[in-house]
């Protein structure tokens, strides 16, 4: 089943991913208390 | 970036390609001051409801023939990469300090992106509203 993107006011889905440089990872829940722009880039081709 | 920092905000970019390819292509010669994270199996893309472009939108994209030819040359002697999906679209979201979504703009097509100013304004508004949202 395909999920839909969260709407304004919805809780943000979880996100826990490794950093590009391999130095660690980012978890969305660790970034609470800050406003955040989260940009998913499309496949670079 | 100054306005984002002044609002106490942060930018996180998610890519869905191999780190070496991202560094050699998209980020070649670019100093990125914010975190860039990798979702190689696109499971996070899926959990955020991000779409894939239709075949029609792929072939009607300006320059698609040149892109296709270039991709064919690049991959001619290599096996198809795991998780590779040229139709994967992205999206932009602003998350308030409360953890709730303050702006939601999944891409509907290859060139469908909100202006940077719209994202920054939404971030500033979310930062002001804090955990009230």
GROMACS .gro file of N, CA and C in nm:
model
  534
    1UNK      N    1   0.084  -0.119   0.000
    1UNK     CA    2   0.000   0.000   0.000
    1UNK      C    3   0.088   0.125   0.000
    2UNK      N    4   0.051   0.219  -0.085
    2UNK     CA    5   0.130   0.341  -0.096
    2UNK      C    6   0.089   0.441   0.012
    3UNK      N    7   0.186   0.494   0.084
    3UNK     CA    8   0.157   0.593   0.187
    3UNK      C    9   0.145   0.730   0.123
    4UNK      N   10   0.069   0.818   0.186
    4UNK     CA   11   0.064   0.955   0.137
    4UNK      C   12   0.153   1.041   0.224
    5UNK      N   13   0.194   1.155   0.170
    5UNK     CA   14   0.281   1.245   0.245
    5UNK      C   15   0.204   1.306   0.362
    6UNK      N   16   0.274   1.337   0.470
    6UNK     CA   17   0.206   1.398   0.584
    6UNK      C   18   0.153   1.536   0.546
    7UNK      N   19   0.034   1.568   0.596
    7UNK     CA   20  -0.025   1.699   0.571
    7UNK      C   21   0.017   1.797   0.679
    8UNK      N   22  -0.007   1.923   0.655
    8UNK     CA   23   0.023   2.026   0.755
    8UNK      C   24  -0.054   1.995   0.884
    9UNK      N   25   0.018   1.995   0.995
    9UNK     CA   26  -0.042   1.965   1.124
    9UNK      C   27  -0.023   1.821   1.169
   10UNK      N   28   0.011   1.734   1.073
   10UNK     CA   29   0.036   1.593   1.108
   10UNK      C   30   0.171   1.579   1.179
   11UNK      N   31   0.185   1.479   1.264
   11UNK     CA   32   0.318   1.450   1.318
   11UNK      C   33   0.411   1.406   1.205
   12UNK      N   34   0.534   1.453   1.209
   12UNK     CA   35   0.630   1.412   1.106
   12UNK      C   36   0.661   1.264   1.120
   13UNK      N   37   0.663   1.191   1.010
   13UNK     CA   38   0.705   1.050   1.017
   13UNK      C   39   0.849   1.039   1.068
   14UNK      N   40   0.884   0.923   1.114
   14UNK     CA   41   1.019   0.902   1.166
   14UNK      C   42   1.122   0.916   1.055
   15UNK      N   43   1.240   0.956   1.095
   15UNK     CA   44   1.353   0.962   1.000
   15UNK      C   45   1.480   0.936   1.080
   16UNK      N   46   1.552   0.836   1.042
   16UNK     CA   47   1.682   0.805   1.105
   16UNK      C   48   1.772   0.750   0.995
   17UNK      N   49   1.868   0.832   0.952
   17UNK     CA   50   1.949   0.795   0.836
   17UNK      C   51   2.095   0.830   0.859
   18UNK      N   52   2.185   0.756   0.794
   18UNK     CA   53   2.329   0.785   0.807
   18UNK      C   54   2.369   0.910   0.730
   19UNK      N   55   2.466   0.981   0.784
   19UNK     CA   56   2.520   1.098   0.715
   19UNK      C   57   2.599   1.055   0.592
   20UNK      N   58   2.598   1.140   0.491
   20UNK     CA   59   2.669   1.111   0.366
   20UNK      C   60   2.818   1.085   0.389
   21UNK      N   61   2.877   1.158   0.484
   21UNK     CA   62   3.022   1.142   0.507
   21UNK      C   63   3.055   1.026   0.600
   22UNK      N   64   2.954   0.954   0.644
   22UNK     CA   65   2.977   0.836   0.726
   22UNK      C   66   3.012   0.865   0.871
   23UNK      N   67   2.997   0.991   0.910
   23UNK     CA   68   3.041   1.030   1.045
   23UNK      C   69   2.936   1.007   1.154
   24UNK      N   70   2.824   0.954   1.118
   24UNK     CA   71   2.720   0.933   1.219
   24UNK      C   72   2.585   0.925   1.152
   25UNK      N   73   2.483   0.963   1.224
   25UNK     CA   74   2.349   0.957   1.167
   25UNK      C   75   2.265   1.072   1.220
   26UNK      N   76   2.152   1.092   1.156
   26UNK     CA   77   2.058   1.197   1.197
   26UNK      C   78   1.925   1.131   1.229
   27UNK      N   79   1.872   1.165   1.346
   27UNK     CA   80   1.737   1.119   1.382
   27UNK      C   81   1.651   1.242   1.403
   28UNK      N   82   1.535   1.240   1.341
   28UNK     CA   83   1.448   1.357   1.349
   28UNK      C   84   1.412   1.390   1.494
   29UNK      N   85   1.391   1.288   1.573
   29UNK     CA   86   1.349   1.314   1.711
   29UNK      C   87   1.459   1.383   1.793
   30UNK      N   88   1.583   1.372   1.748
   30UNK     CA   89   1.692   1.441   1.817
   30UNK      C   90   1.697   1.590   1.783
   31UNK      N   91   1.620   1.630   1.682
   31UNK     CA   92   1.624   1.769   1.635
   31UNK      C   93   1.503   1.849   1.683
   32UNK      N   94   1.425   1.791   1.773
   32UNK     CA   95   1.311   1.864   1.830
   32UNK      C   96   1.359   1.992   1.894
   33UNK      N   97   1.272   2.086   1.905
   33UNK     CA   98   1.301   2.219   1.960
   33UNK      C   99   1.362   2.310   1.855
   34UNK      N  100   1.385   2.258   1.733
   34UNK     CA  101   1.432   2.344   1.625
   34UNK      C  102   1.337   2.328   1.507
   35UNK      N  103   1.313   2.439   1.439
   35UNK     CA  104   1.239   2.429   1.314
   35UNK      C  105   1.335   2.375   1.207
   36UNK      N  106   1.279   2.302   1.113
   36UNK     CA  107   1.364   2.226   1.022
   36UNK      C  108   1.307   2.229   0.881
   37UNK      N  109   1.395   2.253   0.784
   37UNK     CA  110   1.358   2.231   0.644
   37UNK      C  111   1.417   2.096   0.605
   38UNK      N  112   1.329   2.007   0.563
   38UNK     CA  113   1.372   1.873   0.524
   38UNK      C  114   1.349   1.859   0.374
   39UNK      N  115   1.457   1.844   0.300
   39UNK     CA  116   1.448   1.838   0.155
   39UNK      C  117   1.491   1.700   0.106
   40UNK      N  118   1.399   1.632   0.043
   40UNK     CA  119   1.429   1.504  -0.022
   40UNK      C  120   1.459   1.535  -0.168
   41UNK      N  121   1.581   1.505  -0.211
   41UNK     CA  122   1.615   1.528  -0.352
   41UNK      C  123   1.567   1.412  -0.437
   42UNK      N  124   1.522   1.445  -0.555
   42UNK     CA  125   1.483   1.339  -0.648
   42UNK      C  126   1.610   1.267  -0.692
   43UNK      N  127   1.593   1.150  -0.751
   43UNK     CA  128   1.707   1.075  -0.798
   43UNK      C  129   1.786   1.159  -0.897
   44UNK      N  130   1.918   1.158  -0.882
   44UNK     CA  131   2.001   1.245  -0.966
   44UNK      C  132   2.013   1.193  -1.108
   45UNK      N  133   1.971   1.071  -1.134
   45UNK     CA  134   1.975   1.017  -1.270
   45UNK      C  135   2.109   0.960  -1.308
   46UNK      N  136   2.073   3.126   0.394
   46UNK     CA  137   2.109   3.050   0.514
   46UNK      C  138   2.108   3.139   0.638
   47UNK      N  139   2.134   3.269   0.618
   47UNK     CA  140   2.138   3.359   0.733
   47UNK      C  141   2.002   3.365   0.801
   48UNK      N  142   1.895   3.372   0.721
   48UNK     CA  143   1.760   3.379   0.779
   48UNK      C  144   1.726   3.250   0.853
   49UNK      N  145   1.770   3.138   0.800
   49UNK     CA  146   1.743   3.009   0.865
   49UNK      C  147   1.816   3.002   0.999
   50UNK      N  148   1.942   3.044   0.997
   50UNK     CA  149   2.020   3.042   1.122
   50UNK      C  150   1.964   3.142   1.223
   51UNK      N  151   1.921   3.260   1.174
   51UNK     CA  152   1.865   3.360   1.264
   51UNK      C  153   1.738   3.309   1.332
   52UNK      N  154   1.664   3.223   1.263
   52UNK     CA  155   1.542   3.166   1.320
   52UNK      C  156   1.572   3.044   1.407
   53UNK      N  157   1.700   3.009   1.418
   53UNK     CA  158   1.736   2.891   1.496
   53UNK      C  159   1.702   2.762   1.424
   54UNK      N  160   1.685   2.772   1.293
   54UNK     CA  161   1.644   2.656   1.214
   54UNK      C  162   1.761   2.577   1.160
   55UNK      N  163   1.726   2.471   1.092
   55UNK     CA  164   1.826   2.379   1.038
   55UNK      C  165   1.773   2.323   0.907
   56UNK      N  166   1.865   2.292   0.816
   56UNK     CA  167   1.828   2.225   0.691
   56UNK      C  168   1.889   2.086   0.691
   57UNK      N  169   1.810   1.988   0.655
   57UNK     CA  170   1.861   1.852   0.636
   57UNK      C  171   1.821   1.808   0.496
   58UNK      N  172   1.918   1.760   0.420
   58UNK     CA  173   1.892   1.712   0.284
   58UNK      C  174   1.904   1.560   0.281
   59UNK      N  175   1.808   1.497   0.215
   59UNK     CA  176   1.807   1.351   0.202
   59UNK      C  177   1.832   1.317   0.055
   60UNK      N  178   1.926   1.228   0.031
   60UNK     CA  179   1.952   1.181  -0.105
   60UNK      C  180   1.929   1.029  -0.109
   61UNK      N  181   1.904   0.978  -0.230
   61UNK     CA  182   1.872   0.835  -0.240
   61UNK      C  183   1.966   0.765  -0.337
   62UNK      N  184   2.089   0.811  -0.342
   62UNK     CA  185   2.187   0.749  -0.431
   62UNK      C  186   2.311   0.714  -0.350
   63UNK      N  187   2.401   0.639  -0.407
   63UNK     CA  188   2.521   0.599  -0.335
   63UNK      C  189   2.603   0.723  -0.299
   64UNK      N  190   2.661   0.726  -0.178
   64UNK     CA  191   2.738   0.843  -0.135
   64UNK      C  192   2.846   0.886  -0.235
   65UNK      N  193   2.916   0.790  -0.293
   65UNK     CA  194   3.024   0.825  -0.386
   65UNK      C  195   2.967   0.897  -0.509
   66UNK      N  196   2.853   0.852  -0.557
   66UNK     CA  197   2.790   0.916  -0.674
   66UNK      C  198   2.742   1.056  -0.640
   67UNK      N  199   2.689   1.071  -0.519
   67UNK     CA  200   2.640   1.204  -0.479
   67UNK      C  201   2.757   1.301  -0.468
   68UNK      N  202   2.866   1.255  -0.405
   68UNK     CA  203   2.982   1.343  -0.390
   68UNK      C  204   3.044   1.378  -0.526
   69UNK      N  205   3.044   1.281  -0.618
   69UNK     CA  206   3.107   1.303  -0.748
   69UNK      C  207   3.016   1.379  -0.844
   70UNK      N  208   2.886   1.376  -0.819
   70UNK     CA  209   2.793   1.441  -0.911
   70UNK      C  210   2.728   1.564  -0.851
   71UNK      N  211   2.622   1.539  -0.779
   71UNK     CA  212   2.540   1.647  -0.724
   71UNK      C  213   2.619   1.746  -0.639
   72UNK      N  214   2.710   1.695  -0.556
   72UNK     CA  215   2.781   1.781  -0.461
   72UNK      C  216   2.926   1.808  -0.502
   73UNK      N  217   2.956   1.778  -0.626
   73UNK     CA  218   3.095   1.797  -0.672
   73UNK      C  219   3.135   1.945  -0.659
   74UNK      N  220   3.240   1.970  -0.583
   74UNK     CA  221   3.290   2.107  -0.568
   74UNK      C  222   3.203   2.195  -0.481
   75UNK      N  223   3.104   2.136  -0.415
   75UNK     CA  224   3.012   2.216  -0.333
   75UNK      C  225   3.040   2.190  -0.185
   76UNK      N  226   3.056   2.296  -0.112
   76UNK     CA  227   3.074   2.284   0.033
   76UNK      C  228   2.936   2.296   0.097
   77UNK      N  229   2.887   2.188   0.154
   77UNK     CA  230   2.754   2.189   0.213
   77UNK      C  231   2.767   2.203   0.364
   78UNK      N  232   2.705   2.307   0.417
   78UNK     CA  233   2.720   2.337   0.559
   78UNK      C  234   2.618   2.264   0.646
   79UNK      N  235   2.519   2.203   0.584
   79UNK     CA  236   2.415   2.136   0.662
   79UNK      C  237   2.422   1.985   0.642
   80UNK      N  238   2.356   1.909   0.729
   80UNK     CA  239   2.364   1.763   0.717
   80UNK      C  240   2.300   1.710   0.588
   81UNK      N  241   2.369   1.618   0.525
   81UNK     CA  242   2.315   1.545   0.409
   81UNK      C  243   2.312   1.397   0.449
   82UNK      N  244   2.196   1.337   0.442
   82UNK     CA  245   2.182   1.197   0.483
   82UNK      C  246   2.140   1.112   0.365
   83UNK      N  247   2.163   0.983   0.377
   83UNK     CA  248   2.145   0.891   0.264
   83UNK      C  249   2.036   0.787   0.295
   84UNK      N  250   1.942   0.776   0.203
   84UNK     CA  251   1.834   0.677   0.214
   84UNK      C  252   1.844   0.585   0.093
   85UNK      N  253   1.945   0.500   0.095
   85UNK     CA  254   1.980   0.425  -0.025
   85UNK      C  255   1.869   0.329  -0.069
   86UNK      N  256   1.794   0.273   0.026
   86UNK     CA  257   1.686   0.181  -0.015
   86UNK      C  258   1.551   0.253  -0.030
   87UNK      N  259   1.551   0.383  -0.012
   87UNK     CA  260   1.435   0.470  -0.031
   87UNK      C  261   1.319   0.433   0.062
   88UNK      N  262   1.349   0.366   0.172
   88UNK     CA  263   1.242   0.330   0.266
   88UNK      C  264   1.186   0.455   0.334
   89UNK      N  265   1.274   0.552   0.361
   89UNK     CA  266   1.225   0.677   0.422
   89UNK      C  267   1.147   0.758   0.320
   90UNK      N  268   1.191   0.759   0.196
   90UNK     CA  269   1.112   0.825   0.090
   90UNK      C  270   0.970   0.767   0.089
   91UNK      N  271   0.962   0.636   0.096
   91UNK     CA  272   0.829   0.573   0.091
   91UNK      C  273   0.747   0.609   0.214
   92UNK      N  274   0.812   0.610   0.332
   92UNK     CA  275   0.735   0.637   0.454
   92UNK      C  276   0.689   0.783   0.459
   93UNK      N  277   0.753   0.870   0.383
   93UNK     CA  278   0.709   1.009   0.373
   93UNK      C  279   0.615   1.029   0.253
   94UNK      N  280   0.577   0.922   0.190
   94UNK     CA  281   0.478   0.927   0.083
   94UNK      C  282   0.526   0.990  -0.046
   95UNK      N  283   0.657   0.989  -0.068
   95UNK     CA  284   0.709   1.052  -0.189
   95UNK      C  285   0.688   0.962  -0.310
   96UNK      N  286   0.657   1.025  -0.420
   96UNK     CA  287   0.608   0.953  -0.537
   96UNK      C  288   0.718   0.924  -0.637
   97UNK      N  289   0.679   0.846  -0.735
   97UNK     CA  290   0.764   0.824  -0.852
   97UNK      C  291   0.697   0.894  -0.968
   98UNK      N  292   0.779   0.951  -1.056
   98UNK     CA  293   0.724   1.017  -1.174
   98UNK      C  294   0.665   0.912  -1.267
   99UNK      N  295   0.562   0.953  -1.340
   99UNK     CA  296   0.505   0.862  -1.438
   99UNK      C  297   0.599   0.849  -1.557
  100UNK      N  298   0.582   0.743  -1.633
  100UNK     CA  299   0.665   0.727  -1.753
  100UNK      C  300   0.642   0.843  -1.849
  101UNK      N  301   0.519   0.889  -1.854
  101UNK     CA  302   0.486   0.999  -1.946
  101UNK      C  303   0.563   1.125  -1.908
  102UNK      N  304   0.567   1.156  -1.778
  102UNK     CA  305   0.636   1.278  -1.738
  102UNK      C  306   0.786   1.265  -1.762
  103UNK      N  307   0.835   1.140  -1.755
  103UNK     CA  308   0.977   1.120  -1.780
  103UNK      C  309   1.013   1.155  -1.924
  104UNK      N  310   0.933   1.109  -2.018
  104UNK     CA  311   0.969   1.131  -2.159
  104UNK      C  312   0.928   1.269  -2.209
  105UNK      N  313   0.846   1.341  -2.136
  105UNK     CA  314   0.810   1.476  -2.180
  105UNK      C  315   0.896   1.582  -2.113
  106UNK      N  316   0.986   1.538  -2.024
  106UNK     CA  317   1.075   1.634  -1.957
  106UNK      C  318   1.173   1.693  -2.059
  107UNK      N  319   1.191   1.826  -2.056
  107UNK     CA  320   1.286   1.886  -2.149
  107UNK      C  321   1.425   1.826  -2.129
  108UNK      N  322   1.488   1.790  -2.239
  108UNK     CA  323   1.624   1.738  -2.233
  108UNK      C  324   1.631   1.590  -2.200
  109UNK      N  325   1.517   1.521  -2.201
  109UNK     CA  326   1.519   1.381  -2.157
  109UNK      C  327   1.601   1.292  -2.250
  110UNK      N  328   1.602   1.327  -2.378
  110UNK     CA  329   1.678   1.242  -2.471
  110UNK      C  330   1.828   1.249  -2.438
  111UNK      N  331   1.875   1.372  -2.412
  111UNK     CA  332   2.017   1.389  -2.377
  111UNK      C  333   2.046   1.319  -2.245
  112UNK      N  334   1.958   1.334  -2.147
  112UNK     CA  335   1.978   1.269  -2.018
  112UNK      C  336   1.982   1.117  -2.033
  113UNK      N  337   1.888   1.067  -2.114
  113UNK     CA  338   1.879   0.923  -2.134
  113UNK      C  339   2.007   0.871  -2.201
  114UNK      N  340   2.053   0.944  -2.303
  114UNK     CA  341   2.173   0.902  -2.375
  114UNK      C  342   2.294   0.903  -2.282
  115UNK      N  343   2.304   1.007  -2.199
  115UNK     CA  344   2.415   1.018  -2.106
  115UNK      C  345   2.412   0.903  -2.005
  116UNK      N  346   2.292   0.875  -1.954
  116UNK     CA  347   2.278   0.766  -1.856
  116UNK      C  348   2.314   0.632  -1.920
  117UNK      N  349   2.276   0.615  -2.047
  117UNK     CA  350   2.305   0.489  -2.117
  117UNK      C  351   2.456   0.470  -2.132
  118UNK      N  352   2.525   0.579  -2.165
  118UNK     CA  353   2.671   0.571  -2.180
  118UNK      C  354   2.736   0.541  -2.045
  119UNK      N  355   2.688   0.612  -1.941
  119UNK     CA  356   2.747   0.594  -1.809
  119UNK      C  357   2.730   0.452  -1.756
  120UNK      N  358   2.619   0.390  -1.789
  120UNK     CA  359   2.588   0.260  -1.729
  120UNK      C  360   2.608   0.144  -1.825
  121UNK      N  361   2.666   0.172  -1.942
  121UNK     CA  362   2.676   0.069  -2.046
  121UNK      C  363   2.751  -0.055  -2.000
  122UNK      N  364   2.857  -0.037  -1.923
  122UNK     CA  365   2.938  -0.153  -1.885
  122UNK      C  366   2.922  -0.187  -1.736
  123UNK      N  367   2.813  -0.137  -1.676
  123UNK     CA  368   2.793  -0.167  -1.534
  123UNK      C  369   2.657  -0.231  -1.512
  124UNK      N  370   2.648  -0.317  -1.412
  124UNK     CA  371   2.518  -0.372  -1.382
  124UNK      C  372   2.428  -0.265  -1.321
  125UNK      N  373   2.300  -0.287  -1.332
  125UNK     CA  374   2.203  -0.195  -1.275
  125UNK      C  375   2.225  -0.187  -1.124
  126UNK      N  376   2.229  -0.067  -1.069
  126UNK     CA  377   2.257  -0.051  -0.926
  126UNK      C  378   2.136  -0.089  -0.843
  127UNK      N  379   2.161  -0.149  -0.724
  127UNK     CA  380   2.049  -0.181  -0.638
  127UNK      C  381   1.975  -0.054  -0.596
  128UNK      N  382   1.843  -0.060  -0.602
  128UNK     CA  383   1.765   0.054  -0.557
  128UNK      C  384   1.759   0.169  -0.654
  129UNK      N  385   1.828   0.156  -0.767
  129UNK     CA  386   1.834   0.264  -0.865
  129UNK      C  387   1.694   0.289  -0.922
  130UNK      N  388   1.650   0.413  -0.918
  130UNK     CA  389   1.517   0.444  -0.970
  130UNK      C  390   1.517   0.588  -1.021
  131UNK      N  391   1.532   0.605  -1.151
  131UNK     CA  392   1.542   0.739  -1.208
  131UNK      C  393   1.410   0.815  -1.199
  132UNK      N  394   1.301   0.741  -1.167
  132UNK     CA  395   1.171   0.809  -1.159
  132UNK      C  396   1.138   0.855  -1.017
  133UNK      N  397   1.230   0.831  -0.922
  133UNK     CA  398   1.204   0.870  -0.783
  133UNK      C  399   1.198   1.023  -0.772
  134UNK      N  400   1.090   1.072  -0.717
  134UNK     CA  401   1.075   1.216  -0.695
  134UNK      C  402   1.110   1.250  -0.551
  135UNK      N  403   1.129   1.378  -0.527
  135UNK     CA  404   1.161   1.425  -0.393
  135UNK      C  405   1.047   1.504  -0.332
  136UNK      N  406   1.083   1.593  -0.243
  136UNK     CA  407   0.981   1.676  -0.178
  136UNK      C  408   1.044   1.765  -0.073
  137UNK      N  409   0.970   1.864  -0.031
  137UNK     CA  410   1.018   1.957   0.071
  137UNK      C  411   0.916   1.965   0.183
  138UNK      N  412   0.967   1.964   0.305
  138UNK     CA  413   0.881   1.973   0.423
  138UNK      C  414   0.944   2.069   0.522
  139UNK      N  415   0.859   2.137   0.595
  139UNK     CA  416   0.907   2.216   0.708
  139UNK      C  417   0.846   2.152   0.833
  140UNK      N  418   0.932   2.126   0.930
  140UNK     CA  419   0.889   2.061   1.054
  140UNK      C  420   0.902   2.163   1.167
  141UNK      N  421   0.796   2.183   1.242
  141UNK     CA  422   0.796   2.276   1.354
  141UNK      C  423   0.869   2.213   1.473
  142UNK      N  424   0.912   2.293   1.569
  142UNK     CA  425   0.978   2.237   1.688
  142UNK      C  426   0.891   2.134   1.762
  143UNK      N  427   0.761   2.141   1.744
  143UNK     CA  428   0.670   2.044   1.807
  143UNK      C  429   0.681   1.906   1.744
  144UNK      N  430   0.746   1.898   1.626
  144UNK     CA  431   0.752   1.771   1.555
  144UNK      C  432   0.639   1.755   1.456
  145UNK      N  433   0.558   1.859   1.440
  145UNK     CA  434   0.449   1.852   1.343
  145UNK      C  435   0.488   1.921   1.212
  146UNK      N  436   0.422   1.877   1.107
  146UNK     CA  437   0.453   1.929   0.973
  146UNK      C  438   0.391   2.068   0.956
  147UNK      N  439   0.475   2.164   0.918
  147UNK     CA  440   0.428   2.301   0.898
  147UNK      C  441   0.414   2.335   0.750
  148UNK      N  442   0.480   2.261   0.665
  148UNK     CA  443   0.466   2.277   0.519
  148UNK      C  444   0.493   2.142   0.455
  149UNK      N  445   0.410   2.106   0.361
  149UNK     CA  446   0.424   1.974   0.297
  149UNK      C  447   0.415   1.992   0.147
  150UNK      N  448   0.525   1.967   0.076
  150UNK     CA  449   0.526   1.985  -0.069
  150UNK      C  450   0.597   1.867  -0.136
  151UNK      N  451   0.531   1.750  -0.140
  151UNK     CA  452   0.589   1.640  -0.218
  151UNK      C  453   0.590   1.678  -0.365
  152UNK      N  454   0.696   1.642  -0.435
  152UNK     CA  455   0.706   1.676  -0.577
  152UNK      C  456   0.601   1.602  -0.657
  153UNK      N  457   0.535   1.674  -0.748
  153UNK     CA  458   0.439   1.611  -0.839
  153UNK      C  459   0.503   1.578  -0.974
  154UNK      N  460   0.619   1.637  -1.000
  154UNK     CA  461   0.689   1.615  -1.126
  154UNK      C  462   0.834   1.655  -1.108
  155UNK      N  463   0.914   1.631  -1.211
  155UNK     CA  464   1.058   1.652  -1.199
  155UNK      C  465   1.096   1.796  -1.160
  156UNK      N  466   1.023   1.892  -1.212
  156UNK     CA  467   1.062   2.032  -1.188
  156UNK      C  468   0.969   2.102  -1.090
  157UNK      N  469   0.894   2.026  -1.015
  157UNK     CA  470   0.798   2.084  -0.921
  157UNK      C  471   0.864   2.104  -0.785
  158UNK      N  472   0.915   2.222  -0.760
  158UNK     CA  473   0.977   2.254  -0.632
  158UNK      C  474   0.926   2.390  -0.586
  159UNK      N  475   0.903   2.407  -0.456
  159UNK     CA  476   0.861   2.538  -0.408
  159UNK      C  477   0.978   2.636  -0.412
  160UNK      N  478   0.951   2.765  -0.426
  160UNK     CA  479   1.060   2.863  -0.419
  160UNK      C  480   1.126   2.857  -0.281
  161UNK      N  481   1.256   2.884  -0.278
  161UNK     CA  482   1.329   2.879  -0.151
  161UNK      C  483   1.268   2.973  -0.048
  162UNK      N  484   1.221   3.090  -0.098
  162UNK     CA  485   1.162   3.189  -0.007
  162UNK      C  486   1.040   3.135   0.067
  163UNK      N  487   0.963   3.052  -0.002
  163UNK     CA  488   0.843   2.993   0.062
  163UNK      C  489   0.884   2.901   0.176
  164UNK      N  490   0.990   2.825   0.155
  164UNK     CA  491   1.038   2.734   0.260
  164UNK      C  492   1.091   2.812   0.380
  165UNK      N  493   1.167   2.918   0.351
  165UNK     CA  494   1.227   2.996   0.460
  165UNK      C  495   1.117   3.067   0.540
  166UNK      N  496   1.018   3.121   0.470
  166UNK     CA  497   0.907   3.187   0.540
  166UNK      C  498   0.832   3.088   0.629
  167UNK      N  499   0.810   2.968   0.578
  167UNK     CA  500   0.740   2.866   0.658
  167UNK      C  501   0.823   2.826   0.779
  168UNK      N  502   0.955   2.818   0.760
  168UNK     CA  503   1.042   2.785   0.872
  168UNK      C  504   1.040   2.896   0.978
  169UNK      N  505   1.047   3.020   0.933
  169UNK     CA  506   1.044   3.132   1.029
  169UNK      C  507   0.913   3.132   1.107
  170UNK      N  508   0.803   3.106   1.036
  170UNK     CA  509   0.671   3.103   1.102
  170UNK      C  510   0.666   2.988   1.202
  171UNK      N  511   0.715   2.873   1.162
  171UNK     CA  512   0.714   2.755   1.250
  171UNK      C  513   0.802   2.779   1.374
  172UNK      N  514   0.916   2.845   1.352
  172UNK     CA  515   1.005   2.872   1.465
  172UNK      C  516   0.939   2.968   1.564
  173UNK      N  517   0.865   3.067   1.511
  173UNK     CA  518   0.797   3.163   1.598
  173UNK      C  519   0.686   3.095   1.678
  174UNK      N  520   0.616   3.005   1.610
  174UNK     CA  521   0.504   2.938   1.676
  174UNK      C  522   0.550   2.830   1.773
  175UNK      N  523   0.676   2.788   1.758
  175UNK     CA  524   0.734   2.691   1.850
  175UNK      C  525   0.651   2.566   1.860
  176UNK      N  526   0.623   2.521   1.979
  176UNK     CA  527   0.554   2.395   1.999
  176UNK      C  528   0.403   2.412   2.000
  177UNK      N  529   0.355   2.534   1.965
  177UNK     CA  530   0.211   2.560   1.965
  177UNK      C  531   0.142   2.489   1.850
  178UNK      N  532   0.215   2.476   1.738
  178UNK     CA  533   0.153   2.419   1.616
  178UNK      C  534   0.097   2.281   1.641
   0.00000   0.00000   0.00000
